[in-house]
Amino acid sequence: MKELILIKHLCKEFGKVKALNDINLSIHQGEWLTIMGPSGSGKSTLVNILSLMDNPSSGEYILNGTNLEQLSEEAKRKIRREKIGLIFQQFHLIPYLNALENVMLSQYYHSSIDEEDARNVLEKVGLGHRLNHLPNELSGGEQQRVCIARALINNPELLLADEPTGNLDEANEQIVLEVLQKLKKEGRTIILITHNPKLAEFADRCVHLHYGVLR
Ligand SMILES: Nc1ncnc2c1ncn2[C@@H]1O[C@H](COP(=O)(O)OP(=O)(O)OP(=O)(O)O)[C@@H](O)[C@H]1O
Ligand SMILES: [Mg+2]
């Protein structure tokens, strides 16, 4: 299988805090990797670096054979726009825009507004019947599925989800997991962060972070 991500001796410091301490990790294309670990262990810091939202203090991040250290910020922005989809615990939906408009807003940032496409991704996450609902007219699980639809708008090969079910009950958690499974079947690479050991069962592989050290 092709290697999508290779991380070598990655460190991230915030002042005296070593949030990530010599991380080495390889992730294959199409793999579903779950990252677990207690609060403050560096999970979000790692996701922020993997999604090119933040830079490491030292070490290498090679994505699809490209060493990202050598790229300009503009080139990294381009990769982030084209290759990466992000899902968070907080939904970050605009309250006065309906589901369809929230997805179309993210299209705007990709300079590709297309209502048909936006409708298609919402149908894909099972929300074809909720297009005109405002966030406060949707259940938590439905809101998170709007967020997943939003993350899919650039057809990303890499999906990073930081505690995507942290605000959901078990039934909605299950629905979100089923959507992620469907995306994995399409060949996308998924990196899921969770506190919930039950969710680790869905992954191909599970790694544990402990105070910045990977086990
Ligand atoms: N921007 C920042 N500035 C300073 N310290 C930070 C910053 N971001 C994270 N940290 C510190 O780095 C460590 C790792 O934080 P991180 O958010 O990655 O943890 P986490 O595993 O995602 O925790 P949680 O499960 O609570 O979300 C913590 O000690 C945190 O206080
Ligand atoms: Mg976190």
PDB file of N, CA and C and ligand atoms in Angstrom, residues 14 17 19 37-46 162-163 195, ligand 1:
ATOM      1  N   PHE A  14       5.460  24.481  22.968  1.00  0.00           N
ATOM      2  CA  PHE A  14       4.815  25.765  23.262  1.00  0.00           C
ATOM      3  C   PHE A  14       5.529  26.286  24.506  1.00  0.00           C
ATOM      4  N   VAL A  17       6.387  23.812  27.308  1.00  0.00           N
ATOM      5  CA  VAL A  17       5.575  22.590  27.143  1.00  0.00           C
ATOM      6  C   VAL A  17       5.984  21.861  25.874  1.00  0.00           C
ATOM      7  N   ALA A  19       4.579  19.631  23.635  1.00  0.00           N
ATOM      8  CA  ALA A  19       3.285  19.038  23.306  1.00  0.00           C
ATOM      9  C   ALA A  19       3.469  17.763  22.492  1.00  0.00           C
ATOM     10  N   GLY A  37      -5.742   9.178  23.615  1.00  0.00           N
ATOM     11  CA  GLY A  37      -4.837   9.716  24.618  1.00  0.00           C
ATOM     12  C   GLY A  37      -5.567  10.657  25.538  1.00  0.00           C
ATOM     13  N   PRO A  38      -5.055  10.824  26.755  1.00  0.00           N
ATOM     14  CA  PRO A  38      -5.741  11.688  27.712  1.00  0.00           C
ATOM     15  C   PRO A  38      -5.722  13.158  27.294  1.00  0.00           C
ATOM     16  N   SER A  39      -6.510  13.956  27.967  1.00  0.00           N
ATOM     17  CA  SER A  39      -6.560  15.388  27.704  1.00  0.00           C
ATOM     18  C   SER A  39      -5.169  16.001  27.890  1.00  0.00           C
ATOM     19  N   GLY A  40      -4.772  16.821  26.936  1.00  0.00           N
ATOM     20  CA  GLY A  40      -3.473  17.484  27.031  1.00  0.00           C
ATOM     21  C   GLY A  40      -2.320  16.651  26.515  1.00  0.00           C
ATOM     22  N   SER A  41      -2.623  15.483  25.910  1.00  0.00           N
ATOM     23  CA  SER A  41      -1.540  14.602  25.470  1.00  0.00           C
ATOM     24  C   SER A  41      -0.974  14.998  24.100  1.00  0.00           C
ATOM     25  N   GLY A  42      -1.581  15.976  23.446  1.00  0.00           N
ATOM     26  CA  GLY A  42      -1.017  16.466  22.187  1.00  0.00           C
ATOM     27  C   GLY A  42      -1.784  16.062  20.945  1.00  0.00           C
ATOM     28  N   LYS A  43      -2.980  15.497  21.130  1.00  0.00           N
ATOM     29  CA  LYS A  43      -3.754  14.992  19.985  1.00  0.00           C
ATOM     30  C   LYS A  43      -4.111  16.121  19.009  1.00  0.00           C
ATOM     31  N   SER A  44      -4.688  17.194  19.540  1.00  0.00           N
ATOM     32  CA  SER A  44      -5.089  18.296  18.653  1.00  0.00           C
ATOM     33  C   SER A  44      -3.865  18.967  18.036  1.00  0.00           C
ATOM     34  N   THR A  45      -2.803  19.054  18.804  1.00  0.00           N
ATOM     35  CA  THR A  45      -1.560  19.635  18.273  1.00  0.00           C
ATOM     36  C   THR A  45      -1.096  18.828  17.062  1.00  0.00           C
ATOM     37  N   LEU A  46      -1.170  17.503  17.164  1.00  0.00           N
ATOM     38  CA  LEU A  46      -0.753  16.643  16.058  1.00  0.00           C
ATOM     39  C   LEU A  46      -1.674  16.825  14.848  1.00  0.00           C
ATOM     40  N   ASP A 162     -11.226  15.609  14.689  1.00  0.00           N
ATOM     41  CA  ASP A 162     -10.775  15.794  16.075  1.00  0.00           C
ATOM     42  C   ASP A 162     -11.981  15.703  17.000  1.00  0.00           C
ATOM     43  N   GLU A 163     -12.178  14.566  17.621  1.00  0.00           N
ATOM     44  CA  GLU A 163     -13.312  14.308  18.523  1.00  0.00           C
ATOM     45  C   GLU A 163     -14.659  14.616  17.867  1.00  0.00           C
ATOM     46  N   HIS A 195     -11.613  10.076  22.590  1.00  0.00           N
ATOM     47  CA  HIS A 195     -11.387   9.617  23.959  1.00  0.00           C
ATOM     48  C   HIS A 195     -12.057   8.265  24.167  1.00  0.00           C
TER      49      HIS A 195
HETATM   50  N1  LIG B   1      -1.378  27.295  21.314  1.00  0.00           N
HETATM   51  C1  LIG B   1      -0.878  26.782  22.438  1.00  0.00           C
HETATM   52  N2  LIG B   1      -0.098  27.526  23.255  1.00  0.00           N
HETATM   53  C2  LIG B   1       0.431  26.999  24.376  1.00  0.00           C
HETATM   54  N3  LIG B   1       0.243  25.719  24.781  1.00  0.00           N
HETATM   55  C3  LIG B   1      -0.515  24.938  24.006  1.00  0.00           C
HETATM   56  C4  LIG B   1      -1.128  25.418  22.812  1.00  0.00           C
HETATM   57  N4  LIG B   1      -1.836  24.411  22.239  1.00  0.00           N
HETATM   58  C5  LIG B   1      -1.686  23.351  23.062  1.00  0.00           C
HETATM   59  N5  LIG B   1      -0.897  23.657  24.116  1.00  0.00           N
HETATM   60  C6  LIG B   1      -0.480  22.730  25.182  1.00  0.00           C
HETATM   61  O1  LIG B   1       0.025  21.551  24.561  1.00  0.00           O
HETATM   62  C7  LIG B   1      -0.417  20.383  25.225  1.00  0.00           C
HETATM   63  C8  LIG B   1      -1.198  19.499  24.260  1.00  0.00           C
HETATM   64  O2  LIG B   1      -2.431  20.133  23.935  1.00  0.00           O
HETATM   65  P1  LIG B   1      -3.497  19.515  22.914  1.00  0.00           P
HETATM   66  O3  LIG B   1      -4.560  20.522  22.689  1.00  0.00           O
HETATM   67  O4  LIG B   1      -2.788  19.007  21.732  1.00  0.00           O
HETATM   68  O5  LIG B   1      -4.063  18.283  23.774  1.00  0.00           O
HETATM   69  P2  LIG B   1      -5.237  17.252  23.437  1.00  0.00           P
HETATM   70  O6  LIG B   1      -4.641  15.890  23.542  1.00  0.00           O
HETATM   71  O7  LIG B   1      -5.903  17.620  22.164  1.00  0.00           O
HETATM   72  O8  LIG B   1      -6.231  17.458  24.668  1.00  0.00           O
HETATM   73  P3  LIG B   1      -7.857  17.366  24.718  1.00  0.00           P
HETATM   74  O9  LIG B   1      -8.179  15.899  24.779  1.00  0.00           O
HETATM   75  O10 LIG B   1      -8.191  18.056  26.001  1.00  0.00           O
HETATM   76  O11 LIG B   1      -8.413  18.048  23.520  1.00  0.00           O
HETATM   77  C9  LIG B   1      -1.222  20.858  26.423  1.00  0.00           C
HETATM   78  O12 LIG B   1      -0.369  20.872  27.546  1.00  0.00           O
HETATM   79  C10 LIG B   1      -1.644  22.263  26.030  1.00  0.00           C
HETATM   80  O13 LIG B   1      -1.810  23.065  27.175  1.00  0.00           O
END
